[in-house]
Structure formats: structure tokens, C-alpha cells
Short mmCIF file of C-alpha atoms in Angstrom, two decimals:
data_model
loop_
_atom_site.label_atom_id
_atom_site.label_comp_id
_atom_site.label_asym_id
_atom_site.label_seq_id
_atom_site.Cartn_x
_atom_site.Cartn_y
_atom_site.Cartn_z
CA MET A 9 -37.09 32.78 -4.21
CA ALA A 10 -33.44 31.66 -4.71
CA ALA A 11 -32.62 28.05 -4.21
CA SER A 12 -30.81 27.31 -0.97
CA ARG A 13 -27.10 26.79 -1.36
CA ALA A 14 -25.71 23.34 -0.58
CA PRO A 15 -23.33 23.17 2.36
CA HIS A 16 -19.78 23.53 1.34
CA SER A 17 -17.89 20.23 1.27
CA ARG A 18 -14.15 20.27 2.01
CA LYS A 19 -11.92 17.70 0.39
CA ALA A 20 -9.93 15.70 2.97
CA LEU A 21 -6.35 14.76 1.86
CA GLY A 22 -6.71 17.05 -1.15
CA ARG A 23 -3.93 18.87 -3.02
CA LEU A 24 -1.55 20.95 -0.89
CA THR A 25 -0.88 24.58 -1.50
CA LEU A 26 2.39 25.25 -3.39
CA PRO A 27 4.28 26.64 -0.29
CA GLU A 28 3.13 23.80 1.86
CA ARG A 29 4.04 21.25 -0.81
CA THR A 30 7.52 22.80 -1.03
CA TYR A 31 7.94 22.73 2.74
CA VAL A 32 6.77 19.13 3.04
CA ALA A 33 9.01 17.99 0.24
CA ASP A 34 12.04 19.60 1.84
CA ALA A 35 11.22 18.26 5.21
CA LEU A 36 10.57 14.71 4.01
CA ARG A 37 13.68 14.61 1.89
CA THR A 38 15.84 15.19 5.01
CA GLU A 39 13.71 12.76 7.10
CA THR A 40 14.02 10.11 4.37
CA VAL A 41 17.84 10.31 4.40
CA GLY A 42 17.78 10.27 8.19
CA GLY A 43 15.36 7.34 8.15
CA VAL A 44 17.75 5.29 6.04
CA LEU A 45 20.61 6.12 8.47
CA LEU A 46 18.22 5.16 11.33
CA LEU A 47 17.51 1.81 9.65
CA LEU A 48 21.23 1.13 9.24
CA ALA A 49 21.89 2.08 12.83
CA ALA A 50 19.16 -0.28 14.03
CA VAL A 51 20.59 -3.17 11.96
CA ALA A 52 24.14 -2.36 13.23
CA ALA A 53 22.92 -2.38 16.83
CA LEU A 54 21.22 -5.77 16.41
CA VAL A 55 24.32 -7.21 14.70
CA TRP A 56 26.66 -5.71 17.38
CA ALA A 57 24.59 -6.97 20.28
CA ASN A 58 23.92 -10.42 18.93
CA LEU A 59 27.28 -11.57 17.57
CA PRO A 60 28.95 -13.59 20.35
CA ALA A 61 32.34 -11.99 19.72
CA LEU A 62 30.90 -8.44 20.01
CA GLY A 63 28.01 -8.68 22.39
CA ASP A 64 29.98 -7.96 25.54
CA SER A 65 31.53 -4.88 23.95
CA TYR A 66 28.07 -3.50 23.06
CA GLU A 67 27.07 -3.71 26.72
CA SER A 68 30.36 -2.25 27.83
CA VAL A 69 30.12 0.77 25.50
CA SER A 70 26.39 1.31 26.24
CA HIS A 71 26.97 1.38 30.00
CA PHE A 72 30.17 3.38 29.98
CA HIS A 73 29.73 6.44 32.13
CA LEU A 74 31.05 9.89 31.42
CA GLY A 75 30.13 13.46 32.32
CA PRO A 76 30.55 15.82 35.31
CA ALA A 77 29.23 14.01 38.42
CA ALA A 78 29.24 17.27 40.41
CA LEU A 79 26.51 18.56 38.12
CA GLY A 80 24.53 15.36 38.29
CA LEU A 81 25.46 14.41 34.71
CA ASP A 82 27.59 11.29 35.21
CA LEU A 83 25.58 9.38 32.69
CA SER A 84 25.99 6.19 30.55
CA VAL A 85 26.51 6.49 26.83
CA ALA A 86 22.98 5.05 26.31
CA HIS A 87 21.63 7.55 28.77
CA TRP A 88 23.30 10.43 27.03
CA ALA A 89 21.80 9.22 23.73
CA ALA A 90 18.25 8.93 25.14
CA ASP A 91 18.23 12.14 27.23
CA GLY A 92 20.77 14.28 25.43
CA LEU A 93 20.63 13.51 21.71
CA LEU A 94 16.87 13.08 21.67
CA ALA A 95 16.53 16.57 23.07
CA VAL A 96 17.72 17.71 19.60
CA PHE A 97 15.05 15.48 17.96
CA PHE A 98 12.34 16.97 20.17
CA PHE A 99 13.66 20.55 19.54
CA VAL A 100 13.02 19.97 15.86
CA ALA A 101 9.64 18.39 16.74
CA GLY A 102 8.79 21.53 18.60
CA ILE A 103 9.60 23.79 15.64
CA GLU A 104 7.55 21.59 13.36
CA LEU A 105 4.54 21.78 15.75
CA LYS A 106 4.89 25.52 16.06
CA ARG A 107 4.98 25.96 12.33
CA GLU A 108 2.00 23.65 11.81
CA LEU A 109 0.05 25.67 14.41
CA VAL A 110 0.78 29.14 12.93
CA ALA A 111 1.34 28.50 9.17
CA GLY A 112 0.49 24.90 8.35
CA ASP A 113 -2.45 22.57 8.36
CA LEU A 114 -3.12 22.97 12.06
CA LYS A 115 -3.72 26.69 11.70
CA ASP A 116 -7.21 26.18 10.29
CA PRO A 117 -9.34 24.30 12.85
CA ARG A 118 -11.41 22.73 10.06
CA ALA A 119 -8.36 21.47 8.25
CA ALA A 120 -6.67 20.43 11.52
CA ALA A 121 -9.66 18.39 12.70
CA LEU A 122 -8.87 15.34 10.45
CA PRO A 123 -5.14 14.83 11.26
CA VAL A 124 -5.65 15.67 15.01
CA VAL A 125 -8.56 13.32 15.45
CA ALA A 126 -6.75 10.64 13.39
CA ALA A 127 -3.57 11.05 15.55
CA LEU A 128 -5.54 10.97 18.82
CA CYS A 129 -7.39 7.83 17.72
CA GLY A 130 -4.14 6.48 16.50
CA MET A 131 -2.72 6.82 19.99
CA ALA A 132 -5.80 5.91 22.03
CA VAL A 133 -6.66 2.68 20.24
CA PRO A 134 -3.13 1.12 20.51
CA ALA A 135 -3.12 2.06 24.24
CA LEU A 136 -6.54 0.41 24.61
CA VAL A 137 -5.33 -2.74 22.75
CA TYR A 138 -2.31 -3.01 25.04
CA THR A 139 -4.41 -2.48 28.16
CA LEU A 140 -7.00 -5.07 27.14
CA THR A 141 -4.28 -7.59 26.16
CA ASN A 142 -2.61 -7.18 29.58
CA LEU A 143 -5.80 -7.12 31.63
CA THR A 144 -6.75 -10.48 29.96
CA GLY A 145 -3.30 -11.96 30.31
CA GLY A 146 -2.41 -10.61 33.74
CA GLY A 147 0.44 -8.50 32.53
CA SER A 148 1.76 -5.10 33.60
CA LEU A 149 -0.11 -2.03 32.50
CA ALA A 150 3.01 0.21 32.80
CA GLY A 151 3.77 -0.09 29.05
CA TRP A 152 0.40 1.22 27.79
CA ALA A 153 2.10 4.18 26.07
CA VAL A 154 4.75 2.17 24.23
CA PRO A 155 2.74 1.40 21.03
CA THR A 156 1.25 4.92 20.77
CA ALA A 157 4.11 6.60 18.88
CA THR A 158 4.75 6.78 15.13
CA ASP A 159 8.32 7.07 13.79
CA ILE A 160 8.03 9.26 10.71
CA ALA A 161 11.78 8.87 9.73
CA PHE A 162 11.53 5.03 9.82
CA ALA A 163 8.28 5.06 7.92
CA LEU A 164 9.85 7.26 5.20
CA ALA A 165 12.88 5.03 5.10
CA VAL A 166 10.61 2.10 4.34
CA LEU A 167 9.08 4.14 1.46
CA ALA A 168 12.48 4.93 0.19
CA VAL A 169 13.75 1.35 0.36
CA ILE A 170 10.68 -0.23 -1.32
CA GLY A 171 10.60 2.56 -3.95
CA THR A 172 6.91 3.36 -3.53
CA SER A 173 5.54 6.60 -4.99
CA LEU A 174 3.14 8.38 -2.65
CA PRO A 175 1.18 11.53 -3.49
CA SER A 176 2.18 14.66 -1.58
CA SER A 177 -1.19 14.81 0.19
CA LEU A 178 -0.62 11.34 1.76
CA ARG A 179 2.94 12.16 2.67
CA ALA A 180 1.73 15.42 4.33
CA PHE A 181 -0.96 13.55 6.16
CA LEU A 182 1.64 11.15 7.49
CA LEU A 183 3.94 14.01 8.51
CA THR A 184 1.16 15.95 10.30
CA LEU A 185 0.08 12.69 12.07
CA ALA A 186 3.67 12.31 13.28
CA VAL A 187 3.87 15.95 14.52
CA VAL A 188 0.64 15.65 16.51
CA ASP A 189 1.83 12.19 17.66
CA ASP A 190 5.08 13.71 18.91
CA LEU A 191 3.22 16.40 20.85
CA PHE A 192 1.11 13.95 22.79
CA ALA A 193 4.09 11.60 23.24
CA ILE A 194 5.92 14.59 24.92
CA LEU A 195 2.92 15.19 27.17
CA ILE A 196 2.74 11.51 28.11
CA ILE A 197 6.43 11.53 28.99
CA ALA A 198 6.08 14.71 31.01
CA VAL A 199 2.92 13.67 32.93
CA PHE A 200 3.29 9.92 33.36
CA PHE A 201 7.05 9.42 33.53
CA THR A 202 8.08 12.13 35.93
CA SER A 203 8.58 10.89 39.55
CA ASP A 204 10.39 12.96 42.12
CA ILE A 205 10.72 16.63 41.23
CA ASP A 206 13.50 18.93 42.33
CA PHE A 207 11.62 22.27 42.36
CA ALA A 208 14.78 24.32 42.63
CA ALA A 209 16.26 22.78 39.48
CA LEU A 210 12.84 22.97 37.74
CA GLY A 211 12.59 26.67 38.64
CA GLY A 212 16.06 27.26 37.20
CA ALA A 213 15.01 25.56 33.99
CA PHE A 214 12.00 27.73 33.71
CA ALA A 215 14.11 30.85 34.42
CA GLY A 216 16.45 29.73 31.65
CA LEU A 217 13.53 29.28 29.27
CA ALA A 218 12.27 32.78 30.16
CA VAL A 219 15.64 34.22 29.31
CA PHE A 220 15.64 32.24 26.10
CA TRP A 221 12.20 33.69 25.17
CA VAL A 222 13.22 37.25 25.98
CA LEU A 223 16.38 37.02 23.86
CA LEU A 224 14.33 35.77 20.94
CA ARG A 225 11.81 38.60 21.31
CA LYS A 226 14.65 41.14 21.49
CA GLY A 227 16.04 39.82 18.25
CA VAL A 228 19.33 38.79 19.74
CA ARG A 229 21.31 36.66 17.27
CA GLY A 230 24.25 34.35 17.58
CA TRP A 231 24.61 30.60 18.26
CA TYR A 232 27.21 31.36 20.91
CA VAL A 233 24.38 32.90 22.99
CA TYR A 234 21.72 30.26 22.52
CA VAL A 235 23.67 27.03 22.52
CA PRO A 236 25.32 27.50 25.98
CA LEU A 237 21.88 28.75 27.33
CA ALA A 238 20.16 25.66 25.87
CA LEU A 239 22.74 23.36 27.48
CA VAL A 240 22.12 24.96 30.88
CA VAL A 241 18.35 24.69 30.50
CA TRP A 242 18.69 21.06 29.49
CA ALA A 243 20.99 20.23 32.46
CA LEU A 244 18.55 21.86 34.89
CA MET A 245 15.60 20.09 33.37
CA TYR A 246 17.41 16.78 33.62
CA ASN A 247 18.25 17.36 37.24
CA SER A 248 14.64 18.48 38.09
CA GLY A 249 13.35 14.97 37.47
CA VAL A 250 11.29 16.03 34.40
CA HIS A 251 12.53 14.25 31.29
CA ALA A 252 15.20 16.38 29.69
CA THR A 253 13.72 16.18 26.21
CA ILE A 254 10.94 18.48 27.35
CA ALA A 255 13.54 21.32 27.35
CA GLY A 256 14.08 20.68 23.68
CA VAL A 257 10.43 20.86 22.64
CA ALA A 258 9.86 23.96 24.87
CA MET A 259 12.68 25.86 23.12
CA GLY A 260 11.44 24.77 19.74
CA LEU A 261 7.95 26.05 20.51
CA MET A 262 9.34 29.49 21.35
CA LEU A 263 10.84 30.16 17.95
CA ARG A 264 8.98 32.48 15.60
CA CYS A 265 7.62 30.55 12.64
CA THR A 266 5.91 33.41 10.73
CA THR A 267 7.67 35.68 8.27
CA ARG A 268 7.93 39.42 8.54
CA GLU A 269 8.49 41.97 5.86
CA GLY A 270 11.77 41.43 4.09
CA GLU A 271 12.14 37.84 5.34
CA ARG A 272 12.13 34.95 2.86
CA VAL A 273 11.75 32.36 5.64
CA SER A 274 11.00 32.64 9.34
CA PRO A 275 13.68 32.27 12.00
CA GLY A 276 12.13 29.05 13.12
CA GLU A 277 12.22 27.45 9.61
CA HIS A 278 15.78 28.72 9.16
CA ILE A 279 16.98 27.07 12.38
CA GLU A 280 15.02 23.99 11.59
CA HIS A 281 16.75 23.73 8.20
CA LEU A 282 20.13 23.92 10.04
CA VAL A 283 19.32 21.54 12.87
CA ARG A 284 17.16 18.94 11.16
CA PRO A 285 20.13 17.26 9.44
CA LEU A 286 21.90 17.02 12.85
CA SER A 287 18.72 15.50 14.28
CA ALA A 288 17.93 13.13 11.47
CA GLY A 289 21.47 12.23 10.52
CA LEU A 290 23.23 12.03 13.86
CA ALA A 291 21.09 12.29 16.98
CA VAL A 292 18.33 9.80 16.15
CA PRO A 293 20.66 7.16 14.52
CA LEU A 294 23.00 7.20 17.53
CA PHE A 295 20.01 6.82 19.86
CA ALA A 296 18.92 3.84 17.80
CA LEU A 297 22.48 2.39 17.91
CA PHE A 298 22.44 2.30 21.68
CA SER A 299 18.73 1.45 22.19
CA ALA A 300 18.00 -1.22 19.55
CA GLY A 301 20.74 -3.68 20.59
CA VAL A 302 18.54 -6.44 22.01
CA SER A 303 18.60 -10.22 21.80
CA VAL A 304 16.64 -11.52 18.78
CA SER A 305 17.18 -15.22 19.17
CA GLY A 306 14.37 -17.54 18.01
CA GLY A 307 13.35 -18.20 21.57
CA ALA A 308 13.22 -14.53 22.47
CA LEU A 309 11.10 -13.71 19.39
CA GLY A 310 8.79 -16.60 20.23
CA GLN A 311 8.24 -15.21 23.75
CA VAL A 312 7.08 -11.91 22.26
CA PHE A 313 3.80 -13.67 21.39
CA THR A 314 3.40 -15.45 24.75
CA ARG A 315 4.01 -12.58 27.18
CA PRO A 316 1.13 -10.10 27.55
CA GLU A 317 3.39 -7.07 27.80
CA THR A 318 5.17 -7.74 24.52
CA LEU A 319 2.11 -9.17 22.77
CA GLY A 320 0.26 -5.97 23.67
CA VAL A 321 2.97 -3.86 22.07
CA VAL A 322 2.90 -5.84 18.87
CA LEU A 323 -0.86 -5.85 18.62
CA GLY A 324 -0.99 -2.13 19.48
CA LEU A 325 1.42 -1.18 16.72
CA VAL A 326 0.04 -3.49 14.05
CA VAL A 327 -3.66 -3.57 14.78
CA GLY A 328 -4.24 -0.59 17.07
CA LYS A 329 -2.51 1.98 14.99
CA ALA A 330 -4.19 0.92 11.72
CA ALA A 331 -7.63 0.70 13.23
CA GLY A 332 -7.19 3.95 15.24
CA ILE A 333 -5.97 6.20 12.42
CA PHE A 334 -8.27 4.73 9.75
CA GLY A 335 -11.26 4.84 12.14
CA GLY A 336 -10.52 8.39 13.21
CA THR A 337 -10.21 9.58 9.61
CA TRP A 338 -13.43 7.82 8.56
CA LEU A 339 -15.34 9.21 11.51
CA THR A 340 -14.11 12.70 10.87
CA ALA A 341 -15.19 12.54 7.18
CA ARG A 342 -18.49 10.87 8.20
CA PHE A 343 -19.56 13.43 10.80
CA THR A 344 -18.17 16.69 9.23
CA ARG A 345 -18.40 18.20 5.82
CA ALA A 346 -15.12 16.84 4.79
CA SER A 347 -15.08 14.28 1.99
CA LEU A 348 -12.18 12.20 0.67
CA SER A 349 -10.23 13.65 -2.29
CA ASP A 350 -11.52 12.28 -5.63
CA ASP A 351 -7.98 11.04 -6.46
CA LEU A 352 -7.83 8.73 -3.40
CA ALA A 353 -9.74 5.81 -1.94
CA TRP A 354 -10.23 4.60 1.61
CA ALA A 355 -7.77 1.81 0.81
CA ASP A 356 -5.03 4.49 0.49
CA VAL A 357 -5.91 5.82 3.97
CA PHE A 358 -5.75 2.35 5.47
CA ALA A 359 -2.36 1.66 3.85
CA VAL A 360 -0.95 4.91 5.35
CA ALA A 361 -2.54 4.01 8.70
CA THR A 362 -0.75 0.70 8.59
CA LEU A 363 2.53 2.44 7.75
CA ALA A 364 2.08 4.62 10.84
CA GLY A 365 2.29 1.40 12.89
CA ILE A 366 6.09 1.67 12.57
CA GLY A 367 6.95 2.94 16.06
CA PHE A 368 10.64 3.10 16.83
CA THR A 369 12.42 6.08 18.33
CA VAL A 370 9.81 7.32 20.80
CA SER A 371 8.41 3.81 21.44
CA LEU A 372 11.86 2.60 22.44
CA LEU A 373 12.26 5.64 24.72
CA ILE A 374 8.93 5.09 26.39
CA GLY A 375 9.68 1.40 26.78
CA GLU A 376 12.90 2.26 28.64
CA LEU A 377 10.98 4.70 30.90
CA ALA A 378 7.96 2.40 31.52
CA PHE A 379 10.03 -0.62 32.64
CA ASP A 380 12.98 1.21 34.22
CA GLY A 381 14.65 -1.18 36.70
CA ASP A 382 13.63 -4.36 34.93
CA GLN A 383 16.29 -4.74 32.25
CA ALA A 384 15.05 -8.17 31.04
CA LEU A 385 11.48 -6.87 30.40
CA THR A 386 12.86 -3.67 28.91
CA ASP A 387 14.79 -5.71 26.29
CA GLU A 388 11.81 -7.83 25.55
CA VAL A 389 9.62 -4.82 25.04
CA LYS A 390 12.28 -3.32 22.77
CA ALA A 391 12.25 -6.57 20.76
CA SER A 392 8.44 -6.35 20.48
CA VAL A 393 8.76 -2.75 19.19
CA LEU A 394 11.19 -3.93 16.52
CA LEU A 395 9.03 -6.92 15.58
CA GLY A 396 5.74 -4.92 15.56
CA SER A 397 7.35 -2.21 13.45
CA LEU A 398 8.68 -4.84 10.99
CA ILE A 399 5.25 -6.49 10.66
CA ALA A 400 3.59 -3.11 10.13
CA ALA A 401 6.27 -2.24 7.47
CA VAL A 402 5.70 -5.49 5.59
CA LEU A 403 1.92 -5.13 5.63
CA ALA A 404 2.13 -1.45 4.55
CA THR A 405 4.56 -2.33 1.76
CA THR A 406 2.14 -4.97 0.41
CA LEU A 407 -0.84 -2.53 0.51
CA LEU A 408 1.10 0.36 -1.04
CA LYS A 409 2.61 -1.75 -3.81
CA ILE A 410 -0.87 -2.84 -4.89
CA ARG A 411 -1.78 0.82 -5.47
CA ASN A 412 1.64 1.98 -6.69
CA ALA A 413 0.71 2.31 -10.35
CA LYS A 414 -2.02 4.76 -9.43
CA TYR A 415 0.29 6.65 -7.03
CA ARG A 416 2.85 6.97 -9.82
CA ARG A 417 0.27 8.54 -12.09
CA LEU A 418 -0.84 11.01 -9.43
CA VAL A 419 2.78 12.00 -8.64
CA ASP A 420 3.57 12.46 -12.42
CA ALA A 421 0.52 14.74 -12.66
CA GLU A 422 1.62 16.66 -9.59
CA GLU A 423 5.12 17.23 -10.93
CA ARG A 424 4.32 17.93 -14.62
CA ASP A 425 5.70 21.33 -15.73
CA GLU A 426 5.06 21.64 -19.45
CA ASP A 427 5.64 25.38 -19.53
CA GLN A 428 8.94 24.84 -17.73
CA ASP A 429 8.57 27.78 -15.32
CA GLY A 430 9.54 25.84 -12.19
CA ILE A 431 5.99 25.56 -10.93
CA PRO A 432 3.88 22.34 -11.39
CA ASP A 433 1.09 22.97 -13.90
CA VAL A 434 -1.65 21.81 -11.50
CA TYR A 435 -1.07 25.01 -9.51
CA GLU A 436 -1.52 27.27 -12.55
CA GLN A 437 -4.61 25.98 -14.21
CA ASP A 438 -6.72 29.02 -13.21
CA GLU A 439 -4.10 31.65 -14.32
CA PRO A 440 -4.56 33.19 -17.81
CA GLU A 441 -0.79 33.70 -18.08
CA TYR A 442 -0.23 29.95 -17.89
CA HIS A 443 -2.66 29.29 -20.72
CA LEU A 444 -1.05 32.04 -22.81
CA ARG A 445 2.36 30.38 -22.30
CA MET A 446 0.94 27.02 -23.24
CA ALA A 447 -0.73 28.45 -26.32
CA ALA A 448 2.58 29.90 -27.43
CA ILE A 449 4.30 26.58 -26.79
CA HIS A 450 1.65 24.70 -28.79
CA GLU A 451 1.82 27.28 -31.57
CA ARG A 452 5.64 26.80 -31.81
CA LYS A 453 5.12 23.05 -31.86
CA ALA A 454 2.38 23.32 -34.53
CA ALA A 455 4.66 25.54 -36.67
CA GLU A 456 7.42 23.06 -36.39
CA HIS A 457 5.12 20.21 -37.33
CA ARG A 458 3.83 22.15 -40.30
CA ARG A 459 7.36 22.78 -41.53
CA ILE A 460 8.09 19.09 -41.16
CA ALA A 461 4.88 18.08 -42.96
CA GLU A 462 5.58 20.55 -45.80
CA ARG A 463 9.15 19.25 -46.20
CA GLN A 464 7.98 15.64 -46.27
CA ALA A 465 5.24 16.53 -48.76
CA ALA A 466 7.83 18.25 -50.98
CA GLU A 467 10.12 15.20 -50.76
CA ARG A 468 7.30 12.87 -51.75
CA HIS A 469 6.33 15.15 -54.68
CA ALA A 470 9.89 15.23 -55.92
CA LEU A 471 10.14 11.45 -55.71
CA ALA A 472 6.85 11.07 -57.61
CA GLU A 473 8.14 13.37 -60.37
CA VAL A 474 11.38 11.42 -60.70
CA ALA A 475 9.47 8.07 -60.82
CA GLY A 476 6.99 9.56 -63.34
CA GLY A 477 9.79 10.87 -65.57
CA ALA A 478 11.53 7.44 -65.63
CA GLY A 479 8.25 5.82 -66.71
CA ASP A 480 7.71 8.26 -69.68
CA GLU A 481 11.26 7.54 -70.92
CA ASP A 482 10.65 3.80 -70.92
CA ASP A 483 7.47 4.28 -72.88
CA ARG A 484 9.22 6.29 -75.59
CA ARG A 485 11.91 3.63 -75.92
CA ALA A 486 9.27 0.95 -76.34
#
């Protein structure tokens, strides 16, 4: 009787496939550049809003209105940044989510379980921490969703600034977390921050989305078709009372993200490649510029820890995010057949979970929506988002730096390409052609070393003969 086969154990946070690694590297490269610009924009906003000579001008520019009033779009500059520019950000998020669902980690339910559970726990626990803090302190529960979001661009900017190497599996885990995080943030905005609905405008928006979908399925091409249609859909969605960024993510989800015969990349990936720099390099930094300008005096920062709403946000980002993501990952590995990759330790998961506590773009947006009408509390909550993100960044930096030497070795192993064919060697270990190429390379090196050894031996022999000849001559003279 044959021995029973042990249940298959799947490695969590293991090595990515080569196409997935290439996609993640390209996506994170753009997000990292955008994250640095986001960081600079946030610093510029804080300086602009807090310098006595410039503070009034910041308020004037942020609240300057422009746009066609007849279409219900006479909005302030800050409002345009939050509802207009962030629609581009959520459009890219929609494409990312669609790709993950049809071609990425979320396609396989077993592989998707870990990042999805980790992301859900990473949103539920911060919300719970905020709620408990405010129930205990008698604060408002309206901001429960503020600490639930992770800002992938800001997190990557921190990695770029501190110069920390991070294996591609951990970077992909962080990116997938952020994609799932964005999805549920969109649902939170749509469900909890929509008040009065204009059903005529909403119906028009859905009709525009239907036209958008039909044009895509018919294979119609041309930006001059889709950009005007997208603007119409966005304007109708805004006037419906549903947050206008929902239009962006809906259109992103409609794009096809699988390749057909003769296609090198899918239409969705092609458009994402074109639009992502606009999102990361312009839309999100401009949103940060007109959202992060809050008072950061010593007294204001001190009040962050005394007011339940702001304390709940800080604790949610710093404690809730780390505990939720780490706990969700551990529980998934504990109660499924997944086991942590041999190259990583649970300390690495905790460090990434702490890094995910950097909540900026979506947290600031939800803070504005949650406390709309109370400008003072809105600014205090924004300050708490900035402070909580800063604390999370410092903690993550410390934890990642401790492990950085190991990360550097892992990254070097991932990128090693001794046969110089453009593909890292770790992806070719099971291919006979790779070993034949390496054997030929080693044979050439061995032949070169043999020639060098023979030449050196000949030189030593010649020197010995010369020295020996001189000695015989001296003996004869004696």
C-alpha cells in the first residue's frame, strides 16, 4: 500500500513569477518617483501654510473658485484637486485591481487569500482602534474610516529616501495590500459618504459608463473619444451626489487587462503605463499640496494626543495597521496550508505591516469627507494623519534597517545574471539550456586560468634557469 502523500504546502510571500516581477518592478518604479514628489508636495504645503507671510495666500488659493456654475462645477481649487485629480488616481487603481483579478496574485483564490485577509484585517483593526478610542473618550465616531487606508506611493518614497533594499516578494505584498485597500476605501466612500442622490444625474453617469463599456468592447480607439466621454461621466457622477472618484475606478475596471493573440501587453496595461505617470507625478502631488497645508504648531501637535478623534487616527495608523496586517497574515498562514517563505521571517512581515501604517492620500480625503462642515476638526484630523504616518515611517525605517543586510543579499540573489541573457538566474535553475550556457562560461574561464597558470609557470621556470646559470658561473670563477 502506497504511503499517503503529505498535503501540499504553499509558500507565502515566495518568489514572484518573472512576468509578475517585471510588472511589479515597473509599477513600483513609477510609484516611487511619484512618492518622492508627493513627499515634496506635502512638505511644500506645510511650509506654505505655516509661514506667517504666506499662510493667507495658501488659504486664498485653496478656496479660489473656478469652473462652470451652470453645470454645478463652480468648485474651489482644493475641491478640484480632491474630486477631479484624484479621479485619475482611482482610475489607475481600478486598472491595477482589474489586472490583479484577471492576471495577478488575486486571480488564484489560494494565493489571493493572504493579501486579501491581511488587507481586510489591516482596515478593520484600525477602524476598531479608532472606535474604541472615541467611545472611551467621548469623541465622534464619524472618522472611523480615516486610519484604514495605506498610501503605497508615500510608503515607497520612504523606502527610496532611507535607501532600504526590499525583496520583490515583500514589495509585491505591499503593492497588493494597497490595491485591495484602495478597493475597500472606494466602497467606504461610496457607501458611507454619499448623502443626497440626484437619480437623474446618477442615471446619466451609468448611461455614460455603458457607452464607455460598449466602445471598449467594439474596439474603438482614440483618446479624443474616451477623454471627453470620461469628463462627462465624471461631471454627472459628481452632480449625482456620489463621490466623483467612483467614476474613475469604474472606468478603470472596464478596461481589458488580458492579452490576445498578437498583443505584447493588454490595453489596460498600456493605458495604465500612459496614465500612471500623470497620476503619480501630477494628480496626487497636487492633491497633497492643497490638502496637507494644516497648522503644525507645538500646541496643535500636542492636542493630537489629547483629543479622542485625533488620537484615534494616530493609534489606528501606528498600532491598528501593524497589528491588523501582521495578525491577518499570521492567521492565514496558521489556518491554511500556506507557510512563510524560507528566505523571510515574521519580523519582515511585521516591518512591512508597520510601513503600511503610512496613510496619506486617501486618509486625507476621507478625513475631509468625514468632518465636512467642521474646518477646525478637519485640520486637526489632517494633522493627526501626518503625525501618525510620520511615526509609522520612523518605526518602519528602524525595523527595516535592522534587517537591511539580509534584504540586500536577497535582492542581489534575485538580480544575479551570470549568463548575461537578461533574465535573473533564479528563474532558470531548472532549464538545461541555462546550465549548458553556464558550463560554457565556466569552461572559457577555466581555459583562461589555465593559460595564465601556464604562462606564470613558464616565467618562473625561466627565472629559475637564469638564477641557476648565474650560480654555476660564480662557482667556476671560484
